[in-house]
């Protein structure tokens, strides 16, 4: 019976999450927008400090350009991507033990890890964009 379940998983996998490029922005109170922007600038400045100045490569302009391009691409991706894993299918003990006869739970765990990876960038990019629109009004 277990062999047929394995083959069934190949043809009809369990429920998996989605990755969309249409992220909906939840609303934030107007009075918190400058505070979130200040926190975002502090975080970006800290990242720049540890990647550029703490490594001792502050004279290498090519390295500084690569760090900033990587940070910009990460923030742009985090701004537009929306990852929704299916939390009902994460394994036998959710997220700890994978189901030995399914691969769809591995996909959902991968989506959870991607979501965790992009959450800081989503906070930073949303804070910057909202502050831009806040100042433009």
Tab-separated table of C-alpha atoms in Angstrom, residues 17-123:
chain	number	residue	atom	x	y	z
A	17	UNK	CA	1.728	27.152	-0.980
A	18	UNK	CA	2.136	29.825	-3.615
A	19	UNK	CA	4.552	32.531	-4.680
A	20	UNK	CA	2.922	35.584	-6.251
A	21	UNK	CA	4.365	38.809	-7.569
A	22	UNK	CA	1.320	40.853	-6.604
A	23	UNK	CA	1.887	41.880	-2.995
A	24	UNK	CA	-0.920	43.675	-1.216
A	25	UNK	CA	0.222	46.395	1.149
A	26	UNK	CA	-1.571	46.379	4.513
A	27	UNK	CA	-2.298	49.812	5.901
A	28	UNK	CA	-0.228	51.347	8.688
A	29	UNK	CA	-1.246	54.279	10.839
A	30	UNK	CA	0.053	57.579	9.512
A	31	UNK	CA	1.829	58.509	12.727
A	32	UNK	CA	4.027	55.380	12.627
A	33	UNK	CA	5.343	55.899	9.088
A	34	UNK	CA	8.247	58.253	10.039
A	35	UNK	CA	9.201	55.967	12.948
A	36	UNK	CA	9.275	52.906	10.700
A	37	UNK	CA	11.331	54.853	8.144
A	38	UNK	CA	13.861	55.849	10.832
A	39	UNK	CA	14.132	52.238	11.994
A	40	UNK	CA	14.602	51.110	8.386
A	41	UNK	CA	17.396	53.649	7.847
A	42	UNK	CA	19.129	52.514	11.032
A	43	UNK	CA	18.941	48.879	9.903
A	44	UNK	CA	20.242	49.699	6.416
A	45	UNK	CA	23.061	51.790	7.898
A	46	UNK	CA	23.997	48.933	10.222
A	47	UNK	CA	24.052	46.472	7.329
A	48	UNK	CA	26.223	48.854	5.297
A	49	UNK	CA	28.580	49.320	8.240
A	50	UNK	CA	29.071	45.603	8.858
A	51	UNK	CA	29.432	44.700	5.169
A	52	UNK	CA	31.675	47.596	4.125
A	53	UNK	CA	33.461	49.329	6.982
A	54	UNK	CA	33.850	46.494	9.488
A	55	UNK	CA	35.441	44.299	6.813
A	56	UNK	CA	38.048	46.969	6.073
A	57	UNK	CA	37.118	47.258	2.398
A	58	UNK	CA	35.883	50.838	2.504
A	59	UNK	CA	38.424	51.881	-0.168
A	60	UNK	CA	37.296	49.272	-2.685
A	61	UNK	CA	34.593	51.059	-4.676
A	62	UNK	CA	33.751	47.979	-6.714
A	63	UNK	CA	32.969	46.037	-3.521
A	64	UNK	CA	30.817	48.890	-2.181
A	65	UNK	CA	28.916	48.988	-5.480
A	66	UNK	CA	28.327	45.213	-5.377
A	67	UNK	CA	27.056	45.375	-1.790
A	68	UNK	CA	24.646	48.179	-2.648
A	69	UNK	CA	23.398	46.472	-5.823
A	70	UNK	CA	22.804	43.246	-3.884
A	71	UNK	CA	20.930	45.168	-1.178
A	72	UNK	CA	18.838	47.024	-3.775
A	73	UNK	CA	17.898	43.820	-5.632
A	74	UNK	CA	17.001	42.135	-2.329
A	75	UNK	CA	14.772	45.059	-1.330
A	76	UNK	CA	13.079	45.158	-4.743
A	77	UNK	CA	12.391	41.422	-4.672
A	78	UNK	CA	11.097	41.612	-1.113
A	79	UNK	CA	8.801	44.481	-2.081
A	80	UNK	CA	7.053	42.667	-4.921
A	81	UNK	CA	7.061	39.018	-3.838
A	82	UNK	CA	4.337	37.419	-1.717
A	83	UNK	CA	5.017	33.951	-0.355
A	84	UNK	CA	2.186	31.947	1.189
A	85	UNK	CA	3.132	28.449	2.359
A	86	UNK	CA	0.409	25.943	3.143
A	87	UNK	CA	0.802	25.487	6.883
A	88	UNK	CA	-1.474	22.439	6.940
A	89	UNK	CA	1.121	20.325	5.091
A	90	UNK	CA	4.475	20.801	6.847
A	91	UNK	CA	5.294	17.208	7.778
A	92	UNK	CA	4.495	14.699	10.477
A	93	UNK	CA	5.477	16.924	13.377
A	94	UNK	CA	4.966	20.330	11.776
A	95	UNK	CA	8.269	21.633	10.441
A	96	UNK	CA	10.409	19.230	12.471
A	97	UNK	CA	9.982	15.812	10.863
A	98	UNK	CA	9.300	15.432	7.175
A	99	UNK	CA	6.818	12.887	5.914
A	100	UNK	CA	8.917	10.085	4.392
A	101	UNK	CA	6.505	9.417	1.531
A	102	UNK	CA	5.690	12.998	0.494
A	103	UNK	CA	7.662	15.739	-1.140
A	104	UNK	CA	4.972	18.413	-0.974
A	105	UNK	CA	5.721	19.048	2.707
A	106	UNK	CA	9.332	19.764	1.732
A	107	UNK	CA	8.111	22.392	-0.721
A	108	UNK	CA	6.014	24.024	1.987
A	109	UNK	CA	8.953	24.052	4.404
A	110	UNK	CA	11.063	25.667	1.687
A	111	UNK	CA	8.379	28.336	1.230
A	112	UNK	CA	8.384	28.986	4.986
A	113	UNK	CA	12.153	29.494	4.897
A	114	UNK	CA	11.849	31.840	1.887
A	115	UNK	CA	9.183	33.799	3.730
A	116	UNK	CA	11.461	34.163	6.753
A	117	UNK	CA	14.312	35.239	4.460
A	118	UNK	CA	12.264	37.987	2.796
A	119	UNK	CA	10.445	39.371	5.869
A	120	UNK	CA	13.187	41.866	6.892
A	121	UNK	CA	13.451	43.144	3.322
A	122	UNK	CA	9.686	43.480	3.127
A	123	UNK	CA	9.708	45.635	6.277
